[in-house]
Amino acid sequence: MPRWLVRILWALVAVLPAATLLLWWLGSLPEESHPAVGRVVFGNVPQALVAIFYMSSAAFLGAFAWFFAVRARNWARGSSDRRSGRWWRRFGELMRGLSQRSVMERPDSGVMHAMIFYGFVVLFLGTVTLELDHIAPTSLKFLDGRVYQVYSAILDAAALVFLGGLALAAFRRYVQRPWRAASKTRPEDGVVLGVLAAIGLTGLLVEAARITVDGRPDFETWSFVGYQLSAFVPEGAAAGIHQGLWITHLVAFLALLVVIPTTKLRHMFLAPANMALSLRERPKGAMREMPNLLEATDLETVGAARVAEFTWKQLLDTDACTICGRCTSVCPANQTGKPLDPREIILKLGEVAARTGTPAVTPPVGTDAAITIGSDSVFERITAEEIWACTSCRACDEVCPVDIEILDKILDMRRHLTLMKGEFPAELGATFISLENSSNPYSLSQQNRADWTADLDFAVKRLGEPGVTAEYLYWVGCAGSFDDRNRKVTVSTARLLHEARVDFAILGPLELCTGDPARRAGNEYVFQQLALQNIKTLNDLGVTTVITQCPHCFNTLSNEYPAFGGEYRVRHHSEVLMELVKEGRLRPKNGGGPTVTFHDPCYLGRHNDVFAAPRKVLQMVGDVVEMPRNGTNSFCCGAGGARMWMEEPTGKKVNVARAEEAVATGSDVIATGCPFCLVMLDDGVKEIGAAVVVKDLAVLLAERTLD
Ligand code: SF4
Ligand code: SF4
Ligand code: SF4
């Protein structure tokens, strides 16, 4: 963690109180001013109370900074993670957070949240403005006349927006009670809402009492709420009422300084900061790098289990969480009844980190005090079943309004479970053995990798054979080589490339699994074995550009191999086919095509932002009908994260849930662009007995172009 950040927070423990006392002194220097149209700061407030105000504010601001500083010390327990550079983009992310744009993506809760936030910010800035005017020399004071009136009107409007937002929040949490909120409602939510409401309400009431004390002058009608309320304040008791309310307002403010750092309200500072820090050096589809396990001899542990084995940013994430539950609502595992809840992953890690800190700090959300934490391992609270239920679809990361990285943590924990504890689903054991012994997850002979070429009426070049060169390497992938349903995709892709006169070659038996299933299953050792062999082959053959139909291969080759010395330009077959049609090198028939719905593969879409190319290809072969969940909101097929190689005994099957959604569009064809999605959706459609066909986009294009 950047040390300067921790140092700044510790420095603020002294700087904030000192600055407050300085303001007190500066405020005493100017001559007391009584503007004709304006207000006297601390009017009707005895000097003793003013002194209490400044001294208590100084003490509580120091405590406020201290609470954050000890939390920062807790984040600093994590390992390193470089999050610097690209400052302009970081500033953009910060502004995205501060402007509430990410929160407003879900207007149901976003509007309420934005009302509270903007109302609070305006009220805070109004208080700062008042203090600046207070300490300014008499000649520089500006809060009088029309400026004062406009200022008063803006603050009254902000108070209404703020209180309206709080009322909506209370209604949603305690009356509507949607699952996302109800499942995590704790007593502290009432405290947070109560303290914020107390500040807003007493602010208006103090204003009303002050206006009565001042004799309800006409110019105060601009304080359109306070002026109306002032009519209800009895003149004879106004001075005492004003002082009583003023003290209540001060107490609410001091309470807020404790509530912000010790409850989830801390996200008002940490969420935008977390968003600014979200930009990282590796692509979003790449897992956290690890040392070369084939050479490293001094590694004491692998993956993440203990707090110190997570990065400082992963620990900061837990404090930035707003506990909104959006991640849970899109998680295919959670939505089909598996034990995984991504929000709980964040909260449980945060709980273990908080309760084992020195000193212990409050957990991200109130927890059952009866639950004991015996060590600083997350597996005190998180079970292996939760971790293995993840499909690595990245929907949670995508939807999180504050850019928390949930998937990374799950995959790091898998590394620990697999390599340190040997605790993985039994079926994966067979997959690991296949990958180690056969270099593919099907346990089939590498010598049969190119058998699919027998179905072609032309010869396919093979790199590695004497004198063979090619512009493109066609990386077929294990499914495309060995799985019957996917071999048809491979044949179609090769025929289309041949028809368009693309100069391509394959590797045949030289191609090994990219290692994606091993890596996503936590077996970094097997992944690195396969990756290093593949990279050596590709580099020795001088490969520069790769075409593949497998988004998992696409992701691993383009995003993960560079860290091991393999830099290639990798293209998904949908991107290449789209260009070939655009250039007129492929000419699909016009009209009469089927209606098609497209399932976005997670590793093509969310992990790599390829959304348009497959749709453009499909628009040339038929009419595209979108499913309700498409693009970045697409719902996983259930195969990612090596789930393809695991049983799914709990809950509804993810592929069935997705197949039902696809079938409900009424399309003739369900199209996809991933070998695993093809298998999963085809199985899902068969399981529900629907009369819809599932095809890869290359097969559809070939049918409309070549047959
Ligand atoms: S990556 Fe997908 S399956 Fe895994 S926790 Fe996130 S939403 Fe759930
Ligand atoms: S991780 Fe993100 S999406 Fe999930 S509850 Fe926390 S803030 Fe919300
Ligand atoms: S990542 Fe998947 S499809 Fe690609 S080579 Fe490995 S197993 Fe085959």
XYZ file of C-alpha atoms and ligand atoms in Angstrom:
731
model
C 0.000 0.000 0.000
C 1.340 3.471 -0.785
C 3.017 4.485 2.456
C 2.343 8.146 1.804
C -1.374 7.474 2.027
C -1.075 5.910 5.475
C 1.216 8.722 6.593
C -1.233 11.365 5.393
C -4.030 9.741 7.387
C -1.916 9.627 10.542
C -0.868 13.246 9.969
C -4.535 14.220 9.757
C -5.017 12.961 13.321
C -3.046 16.046 14.396
C -3.703 18.377 11.472
C -7.517 18.337 11.619
C -7.750 19.336 15.316
C -5.026 21.956 14.852
C -6.825 23.419 11.830
C -10.090 23.556 13.788
C -8.480 25.451 16.651
C -6.845 27.767 14.122
C -10.281 28.516 12.664
C -11.494 29.360 16.166
C -8.680 31.848 16.584
C -9.114 33.314 13.089
C -12.846 33.692 13.718
C -12.139 35.816 16.767
C -9.984 38.325 14.846
C -12.456 40.209 12.595
C -14.666 42.777 14.210
C -18.138 41.458 14.852
C -20.270 42.311 11.851
C -24.033 42.835 11.646
C -24.967 42.872 7.958
C -28.275 44.566 7.155
C -29.287 41.544 5.064
C -27.457 38.567 6.493
C -26.841 36.732 9.704
C -24.512 36.856 12.661
C -22.501 33.674 12.933
C -22.872 32.253 16.440
C -25.593 34.834 17.069
C -27.440 34.060 20.338
C -24.737 31.487 21.176
C -22.750 32.217 24.365
C -18.955 32.294 24.041
C -18.687 29.263 26.334
C -20.753 27.218 23.863
C -18.664 28.526 20.975
C -15.563 27.334 22.826
C -17.169 23.929 23.405
C -18.077 23.791 19.709
C -14.507 24.329 18.527
C -12.837 22.164 21.151
C -15.220 19.233 20.750
C -15.038 19.516 16.957
C -11.240 19.456 17.154
C -11.287 16.362 19.357
C -13.849 14.505 17.241
C -12.152 15.403 13.956
C -8.930 13.987 15.408
C -10.823 10.826 16.339
C -12.396 10.748 12.867
C -8.940 10.743 11.255
C -7.672 8.199 13.798
C -10.488 5.763 12.985
C -9.570 5.962 9.296
C -5.843 5.714 10.025
C -6.210 2.446 11.942
C -8.345 1.086 9.114
C -5.612 2.080 6.668
C -3.107 0.239 8.849
C -5.345 -2.787 8.466
C -5.295 -2.496 4.651
C -1.523 -2.169 4.810
C -1.377 -5.725 6.171
C -2.016 -6.840 2.587
C 0.645 -7.581 0.007
C 1.757 -5.131 -2.649
C -0.331 -4.183 -5.672
C 0.759 -1.309 -7.867
C -2.105 1.118 -8.435
C -0.364 4.280 -9.558
C 0.056 6.079 -12.891
C -2.684 6.942 -15.427
C -3.713 9.719 -13.081
C -6.024 11.409 -15.535
C -8.086 8.239 -15.963
C -8.040 7.720 -12.218
C -9.408 11.216 -11.810
C -12.174 10.283 -14.265
C -13.030 7.226 -12.158
C -13.052 9.364 -9.033
C -15.480 11.752 -10.693
C -17.639 8.833 -11.832
C -17.960 7.916 -8.180
C -18.490 11.428 -6.881
C -21.027 12.246 -9.579
C -23.081 9.156 -8.602
C -23.102 7.968 -12.218
C -22.302 4.376 -11.301
C -24.949 4.333 -8.564
C -27.571 5.759 -10.916
C -27.191 2.774 -13.234
C -29.859 1.219 -10.988
C -32.336 4.112 -10.596
C -34.517 2.269 -8.047
C -31.950 2.803 -5.308
C -29.706 5.233 -7.195
C -32.056 8.242 -7.078
C -32.454 7.960 -3.326
C -28.706 7.579 -2.863
C -27.944 10.563 -5.102
C -30.449 12.736 -3.205
C -28.759 11.959 0.104
C -25.266 12.423 -1.308
C -25.844 15.653 -3.215
C -27.960 17.096 -0.406
C -25.228 16.334 2.092
C -22.459 17.738 -0.109
C -24.298 21.027 -0.663
C -25.042 21.366 3.060
C -21.411 20.627 3.887
C -20.142 23.160 1.352
C -22.654 25.662 2.739
C -21.208 25.205 6.227
C -17.668 25.637 4.903
C -18.756 28.811 3.081
C -20.267 30.187 6.273
C -17.068 29.477 8.195
C -14.943 31.152 5.501
C -17.153 34.220 5.659
C -16.899 34.127 9.436
C -13.088 34.221 9.521
C -12.744 36.682 6.639
C -11.767 40.279 7.508
C -14.794 42.564 7.581
C -13.879 44.111 4.224
C -13.844 40.673 2.557
C -17.058 39.252 3.963
C -19.424 38.289 1.202
C -22.484 36.640 2.773
C -24.807 39.609 2.787
C -27.525 41.106 0.620
C -28.748 39.060 -2.327
C -25.775 36.676 -2.049
C -26.911 35.735 1.439
C -30.498 35.267 0.283
C -29.566 32.998 -2.622
C -27.194 31.089 -0.334
C -30.019 30.575 2.181
C -32.447 29.382 -0.485
C -29.930 26.883 -1.882
C -29.235 25.435 1.551
C -32.921 25.084 2.366
C -33.496 23.315 -0.957
C -30.519 21.024 -0.280
C -31.900 20.201 3.164
C -35.229 19.190 1.615
C -33.505 16.997 -0.986
C -31.324 15.459 1.724
C -34.239 14.707 4.046
C -36.351 13.456 1.122
C -33.567 11.027 0.190
C -33.357 9.822 3.788
C -37.124 9.304 3.913
C -36.950 7.239 0.714
C -34.054 5.232 2.148
C -35.976 4.518 5.352
C -39.083 3.573 3.351
C -37.084 1.224 1.173
C -35.212 -0.407 4.037
C -38.038 -0.725 6.581
C -41.255 -0.798 4.513
C -40.501 -2.072 1.013
C -37.732 -4.326 2.315
C -36.329 -5.658 -1.002
C -34.178 -8.701 -0.385
C -30.925 -6.889 -1.196
C -31.536 -4.417 1.638
C -33.522 -6.543 4.085
C -30.985 -9.356 4.199
C -28.306 -7.013 5.494
C -30.309 -4.590 7.628
C -28.613 -4.123 10.987
C -29.245 -1.798 13.966
C -26.441 0.421 12.682
C -28.540 1.238 9.597
C -31.048 2.867 11.920
C -28.238 4.747 13.665
C -26.840 6.002 10.349
C -30.236 7.150 9.087
C -31.089 8.643 12.486
C -27.887 10.669 12.795
C -28.149 11.972 9.235
C -31.811 12.850 9.712
C -31.003 14.564 13.018
C -28.426 16.753 11.289
C -30.811 17.724 8.503
C -33.808 18.345 10.750
C -32.004 20.215 13.518
C -30.254 22.313 10.870
C -33.628 23.547 9.612
C -35.034 23.980 13.121
C -31.978 25.936 14.324
C -32.434 28.195 11.328
C -36.142 28.667 12.138
C -35.437 29.527 15.796
C -32.666 31.942 14.790
C -35.019 33.740 12.389
C -37.549 34.119 15.214
C -34.832 35.417 17.547
C -33.916 37.957 14.830
C -37.556 39.136 14.633
C -38.519 37.339 11.378
C -37.137 40.017 9.002
C -38.622 39.996 5.467
C -35.316 39.235 3.750
C -35.302 35.840 5.498
C -38.247 34.685 3.350
C -35.538 33.410 0.985
C -34.880 30.783 3.658
C -38.160 29.401 2.440
C -38.304 26.423 4.803
C -36.763 28.008 7.891
C -38.915 31.123 7.556
C -42.164 29.138 7.422
C -41.114 27.023 10.401
C -40.111 30.123 12.376
C -43.804 31.029 12.632
C -44.216 28.095 15.022
C -41.407 29.149 17.389
C -42.818 31.147 20.346
C -41.058 34.506 20.460
C -40.657 34.597 24.231
C -38.837 31.263 24.360
C -37.057 31.562 21.007
C -33.596 32.311 22.438
C -33.629 29.263 24.725
C -35.123 27.012 22.038
C -32.473 28.192 19.595
C -29.646 27.363 21.987
C -31.120 23.951 22.809
C -31.500 23.072 19.124
C -28.033 24.433 18.382
C -26.542 22.062 20.973
C -28.548 19.147 19.519
C -27.272 19.997 16.048
C -23.709 20.042 17.366
C -24.165 16.660 19.068
C -25.548 15.177 15.827
C -22.546 16.539 13.935
C -20.109 15.045 16.460
C -21.961 11.721 16.309
C -21.614 11.753 12.529
C -17.834 12.080 12.881
C -17.859 8.774 14.756
C -20.517 7.077 12.635
C -18.776 7.711 9.284
C -15.540 5.795 9.949
C -17.051 3.084 12.158
C -20.061 2.043 10.053
C -20.672 1.278 6.406
C -21.153 5.022 5.919
C -17.372 5.103 5.511
C -18.051 4.218 1.884
C -18.883 7.887 1.239
C -15.117 8.486 1.243
C -13.738 5.054 0.446
C -15.988 4.177 -2.499
C -14.803 7.026 -4.789
C -11.214 6.420 -3.619
C -11.580 2.732 -4.423
C -12.867 3.578 -7.883
C -9.869 5.814 -8.549
C -7.611 2.942 -7.479
C -9.445 0.342 -9.562
C -7.290 0.791 -12.671
C -4.645 -1.909 -12.626
C -1.724 -2.902 -14.793
C -3.067 -6.253 -16.007
C -6.111 -6.572 -18.294
C -9.393 -7.319 -16.579
C -9.437 -10.850 -18.002
C -6.056 -11.729 -16.476
C -5.632 -13.339 -13.094
C -3.166 -11.988 -10.553
C 0.371 -12.873 -11.572
C 2.380 -15.415 -9.641
C 6.074 -16.280 -9.627
C 7.235 -19.089 -11.897
C 6.245 -22.120 -9.828
C 8.420 -24.419 -11.904
C 11.509 -22.572 -10.700
C 10.569 -20.941 -7.384
C 11.867 -22.930 -4.440
C 11.333 -20.479 -1.601
C 7.560 -19.976 -1.767
C 5.982 -20.540 1.633
C 2.431 -20.296 0.430
C 0.394 -19.974 -2.753
C -2.833 -18.053 -3.305
C -4.690 -16.292 -0.534
C -6.106 -17.521 2.744
C -4.615 -15.359 5.488
C -5.294 -11.638 5.541
C -1.691 -10.779 4.669
C -1.921 -12.949 1.543
C -4.540 -10.675 0.000
C -3.354 -7.426 -1.538
C -3.859 -4.123 0.259
C -6.313 -3.161 -2.487
C -8.316 -6.318 -1.909
C -8.555 -5.364 1.774
C -9.509 -1.778 0.967
C -12.302 -3.211 -1.222
C -13.979 -4.652 1.854
C -14.276 -1.226 3.467
C -15.498 0.441 0.270
C -18.409 -1.994 -0.088
C -21.783 -0.275 0.126
C -23.442 -3.634 0.892
C -25.900 -2.919 -1.918
C -26.128 -6.571 -3.009
C -26.070 -5.815 -6.735
C -23.321 -8.421 -7.136
C -25.503 -11.042 -5.490
C -28.473 -10.208 -7.683
C -26.531 -10.995 -10.884
C -24.503 -13.966 -9.673
C -25.499 -17.094 -11.632
C -24.364 -19.326 -8.798
C -26.399 -17.463 -6.201
C -29.428 -17.090 -8.444
C -29.576 -20.832 -9.068
C -29.366 -21.811 -5.420
C -25.658 -22.443 -4.878
C -24.032 -21.522 -1.549
C -22.039 -18.641 -3.105
C -22.975 -15.015 -2.437
C -20.349 -12.590 -3.778
C -21.358 -9.875 -1.313
C -20.721 -12.305 1.527
C -17.262 -13.062 0.147
C -16.366 -9.385 0.509
C -18.020 -8.990 3.891
C -16.512 -12.144 5.365
C -13.008 -11.219 4.231
C -13.583 -7.759 5.701
C -14.854 -9.293 8.922
C -11.787 -11.503 9.360
C -9.457 -8.607 8.518
C -11.273 -6.236 10.880
C -11.481 -8.578 13.832
C -7.849 -9.667 13.598
C -6.469 -6.144 13.156
C -4.262 -4.408 15.708
C -6.322 -2.868 17.105
C -9.442 -4.686 15.949
C -11.763 -2.416 13.985
C -15.461 -2.616 13.252
C -16.305 -5.132 10.500
C -17.817 -3.866 7.216
C -21.273 -4.736 8.523
C -22.505 -5.753 11.966
C -21.970 -9.459 12.590
C -23.225 -11.991 15.066
C -21.071 -11.512 18.177
C -21.347 -15.239 18.898
C -19.262 -16.023 15.805
C -15.663 -16.371 16.885
C -12.702 -15.768 14.620
C -9.866 -18.035 15.727
C -7.226 -16.990 13.209
C -6.631 -14.563 10.366
C -7.592 -17.106 7.694
C -10.664 -16.298 5.589
C -11.574 -19.948 5.739
C -12.684 -19.238 9.293
C -15.766 -17.733 7.622
C -15.750 -18.788 3.965
C -16.345 -22.388 2.931
C -14.743 -24.234 0.047
C -18.236 -24.902 -1.365
C -18.771 -21.172 -1.813
C -15.464 -20.772 -3.596
C -15.977 -23.707 -5.961
C -19.476 -22.584 -6.988
C -18.107 -19.584 -8.910
C -18.250 -19.685 -12.717
C -15.779 -16.769 -12.955
C -18.344 -14.981 -15.125
C -17.313 -11.539 -13.813
C -20.913 -10.322 -13.612
C -20.350 -9.269 -9.995
C -17.312 -7.112 -10.794
C -19.111 -5.576 -13.748
C -22.201 -4.530 -11.806
C -20.480 -3.325 -8.638
C -21.064 0.429 -8.438
C -17.771 0.987 -6.614
C -15.522 -1.276 -8.723
C -14.826 -3.918 -6.102
C -12.873 -6.880 -7.482
C -14.682 -9.950 -6.216
C -13.609 -12.547 -8.760
C -9.902 -11.973 -8.148
C -10.299 -12.860 -4.494
C -12.251 -16.024 -5.261
C -9.629 -17.199 -7.741
C -6.803 -16.419 -5.313
C -8.598 -18.475 -2.665
C -8.976 -21.319 -5.166
C -5.228 -21.272 -5.697
C -4.772 -21.736 -1.984
C -7.368 -24.504 -1.716
C -5.932 -26.431 -4.648
C -2.202 -26.057 -4.193
C -1.878 -25.672 -0.419
C -4.728 -27.823 0.849
C -5.558 -30.135 -2.045
C -9.178 -29.278 -1.327
C -10.984 -29.307 -4.672
C -13.996 -31.161 -6.110
C -13.045 -34.767 -6.835
C -13.912 -34.450 -10.541
C -11.212 -31.824 -10.948
C -8.582 -34.362 -9.946
C -9.224 -36.258 -13.181
C -9.069 -33.021 -15.193
C -5.723 -32.075 -13.665
C -4.333 -35.523 -14.481
C -5.616 -35.259 -18.068
C -4.036 -31.856 -18.485
C -0.730 -33.048 -17.071
C -0.599 -36.342 -18.937
C -2.447 -35.598 -22.176
C -2.124 -31.790 -22.404
C -5.889 -31.519 -22.884
C -8.804 -31.949 -20.485
C -10.382 -34.771 -22.533
C -7.619 -37.291 -21.865
C -7.343 -37.887 -25.602
C -4.179 -38.359 -27.588
C -2.497 -35.240 -28.853
C -1.870 -37.138 -32.069
C -5.605 -36.867 -32.835
C -5.727 -33.080 -32.486
C -6.033 -32.442 -36.181
C -8.351 -35.359 -37.047
C -11.089 -32.858 -37.875
C -9.178 -31.859 -41.021
C -10.273 -35.170 -42.564
C -13.723 -33.588 -43.017
C -12.310 -30.904 -45.329
C -11.861 -31.073 -49.077
C -8.644 -29.061 -48.911
C -5.380 -29.432 -47.027
C -4.619 -27.315 -43.964
C -1.056 -26.153 -43.442
C 0.683 -27.096 -40.208
C 3.256 -24.849 -38.636
C 6.356 -26.732 -37.613
C 6.445 -28.771 -40.805
C 9.395 -27.965 -43.064
C 9.019 -24.713 -44.985
C 5.495 -23.945 -43.719
C 4.675 -20.328 -42.885
C 1.343 -18.549 -42.580
C -0.023 -15.110 -41.845
C -2.382 -16.436 -39.163
C -2.182 -19.255 -36.710
C -5.617 -20.837 -36.304
C -5.636 -21.886 -32.641
C -8.329 -24.562 -32.585
C -8.525 -25.273 -28.845
C -9.211 -28.565 -27.114
C -12.989 -28.501 -27.537
C -12.661 -27.557 -31.205
C -10.251 -30.456 -31.682
C -11.807 -33.234 -29.614
C -15.474 -32.506 -28.857
C -17.817 -33.759 -31.590
C -20.217 -30.825 -31.406
C -17.350 -28.375 -31.577
C -15.436 -30.088 -34.345
C -18.271 -28.946 -36.643
C -17.487 -25.371 -35.589
C -13.827 -25.902 -36.402
C -14.620 -27.348 -39.811
C -16.950 -24.425 -40.591
C -14.393 -21.851 -39.458
C -11.640 -23.449 -41.536
C -13.904 -23.613 -44.602
C -14.820 -19.943 -44.228
C -11.176 -18.898 -43.851
C -10.276 -21.010 -46.875
C -13.152 -19.545 -48.924
C -11.967 -16.025 -48.060
C -8.403 -16.950 -49.026
C -7.015 -16.272 -45.568
C -3.464 -17.566 -45.230
C -3.717 -19.707 -42.099
C -2.121 -22.741 -40.545
C -2.701 -24.869 -37.468
C -0.356 -26.422 -34.913
C -1.929 -29.866 -34.787
C -0.338 -31.959 -32.004
C 1.989 -29.073 -31.106
C -0.993 -27.179 -29.678
C -1.572 -27.879 -25.987
C -4.419 -26.681 -23.791
C -3.788 -23.031 -22.965
C -4.107 -23.986 -19.306
C -7.222 -21.895 -18.651
C -9.150 -24.679 -16.891
C -6.174 -25.419 -14.638
C -5.614 -21.771 -13.777
C -9.279 -21.044 -13.024
C -9.336 -24.174 -10.875
C -6.435 -22.835 -8.849
C -3.806 -25.175 -10.281
C -1.258 -22.547 -11.219
C 1.430 -25.188 -11.452
C -0.242 -27.090 -14.299
C -1.237 -23.825 -15.952
C 2.345 -22.610 -16.010
C 3.592 -25.939 -17.342
C 1.212 -25.738 -20.303
C 1.595 -21.995 -20.828
C 5.390 -22.090 -20.925
C 5.404 -24.979 -23.399
C 2.879 -23.254 -25.654
C 4.769 -19.974 -25.530
C 8.004 -21.713 -26.450
C 6.282 -23.373 -29.419
C 4.674 -20.141 -30.605
C 7.823 -18.075 -30.195
C 10.019 -20.678 -31.890
C 7.614 -20.710 -34.842
C 7.531 -16.912 -35.022
C 3.756 -16.690 -34.537
C 2.477 -13.117 -34.401
C -1.269 -13.292 -35.077
C -3.712 -15.872 -33.773
C -7.352 -16.633 -34.618
C -9.384 -18.713 -32.200
C -13.034 -19.613 -31.689
C -12.561 -20.291 -27.958
C -12.978 -17.189 -25.751
C -11.086 -18.952 -22.954
C -8.118 -19.490 -25.256
C -8.602 -15.945 -26.571
C -8.440 -14.552 -23.048
C -5.500 -16.633 -21.909
C -3.424 -16.119 -25.054
C -4.011 -12.379 -25.250
C -4.225 -11.385 -21.585
C -2.200 -13.909 -19.612
C 0.598 -15.166 -21.854
C 2.299 -11.736 -22.126
C 3.325 -12.009 -18.447
C 5.243 -15.173 -19.405
C 6.865 -13.767 -22.530
C 4.182 -14.614 -25.104
C 3.010 -11.488 -26.938
C 0.591 -12.139 -29.805
C -2.215 -10.351 -31.553
C -5.190 -12.573 -30.802
C -8.496 -12.323 -32.634
C -11.748 -14.076 -31.947
C -13.167 -15.795 -35.016
C -16.222 -13.503 -34.854
C -14.000 -10.449 -35.362
C -12.207 -11.999 -38.335
C -15.400 -13.306 -39.928
C -17.086 -9.927 -39.521
C -14.225 -8.253 -41.378
C -14.202 -10.861 -44.128
C -17.904 -10.267 -44.794
C -17.414 -6.510 -44.677
C -14.585 -6.744 -47.195
C -16.774 -8.842 -49.490
C -14.527 -11.879 -49.182
C -17.448 -13.842 -47.758
C -20.915 -13.313 -49.257
C -23.767 -14.769 -47.187
C -27.159 -15.179 -48.897
C -29.594 -12.306 -48.478
C -32.939 -12.784 -46.713
C -34.721 -15.895 -45.549
C -32.444 -16.471 -42.578
C -33.590 -17.726 -39.175
C -34.329 -15.639 -36.089
C -31.324 -15.905 -33.826
C -30.680 -14.995 -30.223
C -27.073 -14.553 -29.172
C -25.642 -15.727 -25.873
C -22.622 -13.574 -24.933
C -19.796 -15.790 -23.659
C -18.453 -14.223 -20.441
C -14.833 -14.531 -21.555
C -15.575 -12.822 -24.851
C -17.916 -10.122 -23.545
C -17.388 -9.038 -19.971
C -13.769 -10.194 -19.812
C -12.730 -8.781 -23.189
C -15.408 -6.324 -24.329
C -16.158 -8.093 -27.622
C -19.897 -7.561 -27.975
C -20.465 -6.089 -31.443
C -18.567 -8.458 -33.764
C -20.623 -11.619 -33.113
C -23.851 -9.654 -33.469
C -22.708 -8.143 -36.768
C -21.946 -11.617 -38.113
C -25.356 -12.877 -37.006
C -27.147 -9.893 -38.525
C -25.800 -11.088 -41.877
C -27.309 -14.540 -41.482
C -30.669 -13.807 -39.863
C -32.729 -11.591 -37.564
C -31.172 -11.095 -34.148
C -33.457 -11.098 -31.102
C -31.867 -10.119 -27.793
C -32.425 -11.960 -24.542
C -33.406 -9.785 -21.546
C -29.910 -10.285 -20.121
C -27.417 -9.498 -22.861
C -24.136 -7.678 -23.407
C -22.491 -6.722 -20.125
C -25.573 -8.030 -18.286
C -25.404 -11.442 -19.912
C -26.035 -14.493 -17.738
C -23.332 -17.163 -17.663
C -23.866 -20.594 -19.250
C -22.308 -22.195 -16.183
C -19.091 -23.538 -17.732
C -16.534 -20.871 -16.844
C -14.075 -21.029 -13.990
C -13.473 -24.704 -14.814
C -17.087 -25.439 -13.824
C -17.230 -27.247 -17.186
C -15.287 -30.030 -15.513
C -17.243 -30.173 -12.251
C -20.568 -31.688 -11.216
C -23.424 -29.343 -10.314
C -25.384 -31.202 -7.629
C -26.889 -28.186 -5.833
C -29.759 -25.974 -6.963
C -31.000 -25.403 -10.473
C -28.503 -25.936 -13.261
C -27.103 -22.662 -14.589
C -27.211 -23.866 -18.198
C -30.891 -24.769 -17.843
C -31.691 -21.305 -16.454
C -29.915 -19.679 -19.392
C -31.445 -22.056 -21.948
C -34.928 -21.196 -20.636
C -34.223 -17.504 -21.099
C -32.953 -18.094 -24.634
C -35.882 -20.323 -25.595
C -38.334 -17.722 -24.251
C -37.236 -15.317 -27.008
C -38.988 -17.608 -29.504
C -35.930 -17.644 -31.777
C -35.249 -20.461 -34.237
C -31.608 -20.657 -33.230
C -29.571 -19.959 -30.108
C -26.175 -18.779 -31.296
C -22.965 -18.427 -29.382
C -19.258 -18.000 -29.952
C -17.686 -20.323 -27.404
C -17.221 -24.095 -27.420
C -18.191 -24.475 -23.770
C -21.273 -22.267 -24.089
C -22.301 -24.359 -27.087
C -22.143 -27.582 -25.106
C -23.827 -26.109 -22.021
C -26.683 -24.473 -23.915
C -27.213 -27.505 -26.110
C -27.438 -29.690 -23.004
C -29.748 -27.145 -21.368
C -32.108 -27.020 -24.348
C -32.237 -30.819 -24.463
C -32.935 -30.989 -20.731
C -35.980 -28.736 -21.036
C -37.085 -30.506 -24.212
C -37.217 -27.385 -26.385
C -37.173 -27.673 -30.181
C -34.499 -25.036 -30.705
C -31.076 -25.604 -32.194
C -27.870 -24.263 -30.661
C -25.112 -23.299 -33.076
C -21.853 -21.432 -33.165
C -21.956 -18.288 -35.284
C -19.353 -19.755 -37.664
C -21.617 -22.706 -38.434
C -24.511 -20.351 -39.159
C -22.363 -18.179 -41.401
C -21.003 -21.195 -43.245
C -24.545 -22.515 -43.833
C -25.588 -19.191 -45.341
C -22.385 -18.693 -47.314
C -20.973 -22.018 -48.442
C -23.859 -24.512 -48.620
S -17.745 -14.278 -11.025
Fe -19.877 -14.798 -11.516
S -20.247 -16.747 -10.466
Fe -18.397 -15.851 -9.551
S -19.136 -14.700 -7.791
Fe -19.039 -13.270 -9.493
S -21.093 -13.299 -10.371
Fe -20.921 -15.118 -9.060
S -19.304 -5.769 -3.663
Fe -20.086 -4.030 -4.838
S -22.028 -4.781 -5.715
Fe -21.463 -6.184 -4.058
S -22.515 -5.407 -2.236
Fe -20.459 -4.489 -2.223
S -20.700 -2.531 -3.303
Fe -22.531 -3.739 -3.765
S -8.775 -23.251 -22.699
Fe -10.406 -24.661 -23.039
S -10.875 -24.818 -25.193
Fe -8.978 -23.652 -24.873
S -7.441 -25.181 -25.153
Fe -7.849 -25.198 -22.974
S -9.543 -26.571 -22.635
Fe -9.333 -26.251 -24.780
